[in-house]
Short mmCIF file of C-alpha atoms in Angstrom, two decimals:
data_model
loop_
_atom_site.label_atom_id
_atom_site.label_comp_id
_atom_site.label_asym_id
_atom_site.label_seq_id
_atom_site.Cartn_x
_atom_site.Cartn_y
_atom_site.Cartn_z
CA UNK O 284 0.00 0.00 0.00
CA UNK O 285 1.19 3.49 -0.64
CA UNK O 286 1.09 6.49 1.64
CA UNK O 287 -1.82 8.90 1.47
CA UNK O 288 -1.46 11.86 -0.88
CA UNK O 289 -1.05 14.28 2.01
CA UNK O 290 0.85 14.29 5.20
CA UNK O 291 1.78 16.80 7.83
CA UNK O 292 5.02 18.66 7.80
CA UNK O 293 6.79 19.43 11.05
CA UNK O 294 10.21 20.86 11.78
CA UNK O 295 11.85 18.16 13.90
CA UNK O 296 15.44 17.65 15.00
CA UNK O 297 16.54 20.61 12.88
CA UNK O 298 14.86 19.56 9.61
CA UNK O 299 11.47 19.73 7.93
CA UNK O 300 9.94 16.26 8.07
CA UNK O 301 6.87 14.89 6.26
CA UNK O 302 4.83 12.49 8.34
CA UNK O 303 1.97 10.38 7.06
CA UNK O 304 -0.43 8.62 9.39
CA UNK O 305 -3.32 6.20 9.49
CA UNK O 306 -3.92 2.54 10.20
CA UNK O 307 -0.56 0.84 10.69
CA UNK O 308 -1.74 -1.88 8.28
CA UNK O 309 -1.21 0.76 5.54
CA UNK O 310 2.50 1.21 6.35
CA UNK O 311 4.19 2.26 3.10
CA UNK O 312 7.28 0.46 1.88
CA UNK O 313 10.53 2.03 3.10
CA UNK O 314 8.80 4.38 5.57
CA UNK O 315 10.20 5.00 9.00
CA UNK O 316 7.27 3.51 10.88
CA UNK O 317 6.11 4.15 14.42
CA UNK O 318 3.50 1.57 15.45
CA UNK O 319 1.32 2.36 18.47
CA UNK O 320 -0.72 -0.86 18.27
CA UNK O 321 1.20 -3.82 19.68
CA UNK O 322 -1.34 -6.30 18.32
CA UNK O 323 -1.20 -5.00 14.76
CA UNK O 324 -0.39 -7.73 12.22
CA UNK O 325 2.36 -5.50 10.76
CA UNK O 326 3.84 -4.38 14.10
CA UNK O 327 6.97 -6.44 13.43
CA UNK O 328 7.66 -4.21 10.40
CA UNK O 329 7.78 -1.07 12.53
CA UNK O 330 11.02 0.83 12.88
CA UNK O 331 9.80 1.77 16.36
CA UNK O 332 7.09 0.12 18.42
CA UNK O 333 5.45 1.89 21.35
CA UNK O 334 2.21 0.07 22.21
CA UNK O 335 -0.54 2.16 23.81
CA UNK O 336 -3.84 0.53 24.80
CA UNK O 337 -6.70 1.46 22.46
CA UNK O 338 -8.48 4.69 23.51
CA UNK O 339 -5.80 5.29 26.16
CA UNK O 340 -2.61 7.27 26.75
CA UNK O 341 1.00 6.11 27.19
CA UNK O 342 1.65 4.49 30.55
CA UNK O 343 5.11 6.07 30.78
CA UNK O 344 5.16 9.64 29.40
CA UNK O 345 8.97 9.83 29.53
CA UNK O 346 9.39 6.63 27.53
CA UNK O 347 6.84 7.95 25.01
CA UNK O 348 8.74 11.24 24.75
CA UNK O 349 11.97 9.27 24.15
CA UNK O 350 10.27 7.23 21.39
CA UNK O 351 9.03 10.40 19.69
CA UNK O 352 12.49 11.97 19.96
CA UNK O 353 14.03 8.87 18.40
CA UNK O 354 11.42 8.94 15.61
CA UNK O 355 12.21 12.61 14.94
CA UNK O 356 15.93 11.87 14.91
CA UNK O 357 15.51 9.01 12.44
CA UNK O 358 13.46 11.25 10.14
CA UNK O 359 16.02 14.03 10.33
CA UNK O 360 18.85 11.59 9.59
CA UNK O 361 17.06 10.21 6.51
CA UNK O 362 15.28 13.15 4.84
CA UNK O 363 14.65 11.11 1.69
CA UNK O 364 12.35 8.76 3.64
CA UNK O 365 8.88 9.52 4.92
CA UNK O 366 7.67 8.93 8.41
CA UNK O 367 4.53 6.97 9.14
CA UNK O 368 2.64 6.75 12.43
CA UNK O 369 -0.22 4.36 12.94
CA UNK O 370 -2.37 2.39 15.30
CA UNK O 371 -5.44 0.28 14.54
CA UNK O 372 -7.67 2.90 12.86
CA UNK O 373 -5.28 5.86 12.76
CA UNK O 374 -7.24 8.37 14.85
CA UNK O 375 -6.87 8.21 18.63
CA UNK O 376 -3.35 7.05 19.45
CA UNK O 377 -2.06 8.21 16.07
CA UNK O 378 -3.57 11.67 16.56
CA UNK O 379 -2.14 11.78 20.06
CA UNK O 380 1.37 11.07 18.74
CA UNK O 381 1.03 13.70 16.01
CA UNK O 382 -0.20 16.28 18.53
CA UNK O 383 2.78 15.53 20.80
CA UNK O 384 5.16 15.81 17.84
CA UNK O 385 3.58 19.17 17.03
CA UNK O 386 4.43 20.28 20.58
CA UNK O 387 8.00 19.06 20.08
CA UNK O 388 8.17 21.00 16.81
CA UNK O 389 7.07 24.19 18.54
CA UNK O 390 3.69 24.49 16.82
CA UNK O 391 1.88 27.33 18.57
CA UNK O 392 -1.53 26.95 20.15
CA UNK O 393 -3.59 23.90 20.98
CA UNK O 394 -1.93 20.72 19.64
CA UNK O 395 -5.28 18.92 19.53
CA UNK O 396 -6.86 21.62 17.37
CA UNK O 397 -3.74 21.64 15.18
CA UNK O 398 -3.78 17.88 14.53
CA UNK O 399 -7.53 17.91 13.85
CA UNK O 400 -7.04 20.69 11.30
CA UNK O 401 -3.80 19.40 9.75
CA UNK O 402 -4.52 15.67 9.79
CA UNK O 403 -8.10 14.57 10.56
CA UNK O 404 -11.00 16.05 12.55
CA UNK O 405 -11.45 12.68 14.30
CA UNK O 406 -7.88 12.65 15.65
CA UNK O 407 -7.30 12.41 19.42
CA UNK O 408 -10.45 10.51 20.39
CA UNK O 409 -10.78 10.67 24.17
CA UNK O 410 -10.71 13.36 26.86
CA UNK O 411 -7.69 11.59 28.42
CA UNK O 412 -5.83 11.76 25.10
CA UNK O 413 -6.74 15.45 24.72
CA UNK O 414 -5.46 16.18 28.23
CA UNK O 415 -2.23 14.23 27.63
CA UNK O 416 -1.51 16.04 24.36
CA UNK O 417 -2.22 19.47 25.83
CA UNK O 418 -0.02 18.79 28.86
CA UNK O 419 2.83 17.27 26.81
CA UNK O 420 6.03 19.28 26.95
CA UNK O 421 8.94 19.06 24.59
#
């Protein structure tokens, strides 16, 4: 499967990076993949795996921050490759990760509103995910 036609662009680790997102089952070939769904049939193909329970938030915020920093570093080190973030459906946990990356990139304002405008209006599905994203610090 190929990546969607659009993605979000964030300035991470000193470089502009294009990140696509959605169900992890749609992981494009040669993408730097961050899988947030440990039970996904393609989880073993992920460059990075950070399972988060469905409709939930990361159990260890510092470990999640470290995973996102590593993802950003991998993208910056390989600008010719795209990044891809996914979970089961590509909305809740995926939107949460994109919102946190937006914080890391210094995007001004509400990261939840940003990801819903830049990626998908259904992104960041639960009040707990909204709170986590808004409280996330780079």
